[in-house]
């Protein structure tokens, strides 16, 4: 099953995302900010990175830019979890190389149906 | 010069591998008469992968060289159908 | 798959409350004169997380309210707006409001929205001030007509990716697959590829995308649904939509470069990619705002079932105890625990082997094993206790705000100094010490610190200082609340006490004794009962709360230079330093902190004249003598108390003497709740299991005190000898 790296500084969001994805059979690793996620991404290869935008230490946009620098992550889908439905944040995300975004709030079903757009 | 070169498609016929496959194919076009694609192991393929094969197929047709598929896996049929490429890659008709 | 989101609520509430605390402390650190970008960022992030979580877990009131606050923060963060003091105040009020809302929701109650609505208006007023487009307005905008999109006959979609579409992980076949999954029965998707852009093999750059597609969907499908599939790539492709069966005029729109101009001219239903993008965005906004009422059409397919359980307020459940809480434990602590348990297991197996065939020659090893076991147990106990330990900063964190607000209200300039914030104490103790601390700090601000004028007049710095300090001392935590105010006014206190009959008219007291008077019930020195500390809660309540925690409080004061309240608390409520005593065949435990002294009872000091309750004259005081064998109705009573051993204990500021037969050792005991295991017994605060396996009751000193007062009201009922 594909493996997913879930990055969010909010424990409840992380748990919800992780629980949902594991329930659907994905392997999930959690990270609480960009720095942690980047270290984890270097350690193992994930098939998808789901990341919050606003996080301490390294935000989601920076994380995405950094991931795209890694050979292994040049084409790996990166989805931003964002509350900004306005274009600005999406543009920033796209410019950083993100594949797409999921607008918060979302429910587990929306999450699962959305990630099928980049996995499998 | 009538030998056949076999290109291993591996498990993933996808974007992260197309650069290296491309160089392999360039060499094969130059050196061989026909090209065989060993595609039985392919578990995932994508637009970049199939697009590359489309380019190869067109090139070989122009050169009157042959492209042969060796046991293309199910996923190649599925993905090429989704991309509207099922009749464009010289895939053998599936034995049902 | 339907997932019950309520399982994440607990964590959500916890982190939201933490987030609010962070916001509050950062807001207090924020000054309009020099705005620190990182501080604003931290506040923004906290608000943002709360908004995101609230939306996800279905607390729309919270996410909508937080949205306002976040928007203003974002403008400040982006430098579009200058921070004003009024903004900080508004944010702080919002933090309070959010805390109240979340508290209600946590208790499965509907939050009171009136405050939120009022604050929301203020935010909107500010936001409307300069920056034209507030997201709230966007959300109010009418939803795009989606009904018209529902074309029964289907759509032709021309999709021309930009060549670098594949670089970001987007994949056409997955989009087409998703589109296919949206189709209902009887609908059909036809995919035609256009490879005309594909260069000769020699010029091919294999990571670029040269293919384009025409997708024909026949059957009932909303255009908005199709747009969702392509929403991530609208800026990386040319995409045009044409109703099936609509011919010629639309065809010019479906040529490759259908720009915005082209489409806005067009009266047909073809729309350019940029229009499509806008609609997709708008629809999303509407979804965010109104998902609780009705799923917006764009989401209809995926949300139809789940939205119900995701966004409606949780059905009222039998009120779970609010005490059902969790704590976050650092991995280090858990690791050390696992380590200990590992060692315990080794010791256990060693002892087990030893026990299999034991003879006296191996006694030394047995003793060694037992002492190792003792050490393991002690270490394990310490590690487990550490899990419940939290830095006192959790209790201190509310004070900067409190002092700021109160200082402003009283017109006093106050500087708050906090020391020893990392000193750890038990979570339960922490929760219970909060209110007494608040009272003490209020008291220091209100009564301790002088007015600015008075301070200037007496040559002091016009800014008063309140210091909160915490440190460990022995097995206790000591918390000090210190002010550099005027100190206690001894004459005034003594006068009040005399007026109230708390002290005899001509009785002389030392300074120390006078200071302690403020803890007597009903004592208040403020000439005017102020709104701040005169809320009917006096120092006596503070003292009682602290003694309920087996702690003590005292005050030190110097005229002119200030007062210090010193609270001593046990580090944990789970373990008690106890004095074991024997009464008849029973062992009881007295909390060590409550013991004043142990004396030999002498006949001549005994005084039975009050009738029911024997008292004893101890120096200048009369203290009641209590017999546990009577109170607990033990058999084999000894009728005479002459020459017995007496332990003088103090609880609720009342001394009593308890007759015991023997003083046994002192040891730490683990408190077991009687209520949980049996039932509440008055005069007993809990029980413990001793080394020999017997149960010993832990005496509740103030409970015993109340028992004898009660007994005193029924003279003659159970007369002592």
Tab-separated table of C-alpha atoms in Angstrom, chain C residues 543 547 593-596 648-656 701-702:
chain	number	residue	atom	x	y	z
C	543	UNK	CA	-6.335	28.866	53.290
C	547	UNK	CA	-5.176	22.818	53.392
C	593	UNK	CA	2.181	18.446	57.611
C	594	UNK	CA	-0.726	18.730	60.011
C	595	UNK	CA	1.184	17.570	63.091
C	596	UNK	CA	2.179	20.324	65.468
C	648	UNK	CA	-1.595	17.838	68.499
C	649	UNK	CA	-2.659	18.474	64.944
C	650	UNK	CA	-3.848	21.533	63.114
C	651	UNK	CA	-6.454	21.707	60.402
C	652	UNK	CA	-8.514	24.681	59.249
C	653	UNK	CA	-6.486	26.780	61.640
C	654	UNK	CA	-7.929	24.860	64.579
C	655	UNK	CA	-5.737	22.788	66.823
C	656	UNK	CA	-7.018	19.536	68.204
C	701	UNK	CA	-7.891	16.441	60.284
C	702	UNK	CA	-10.346	19.183	59.387
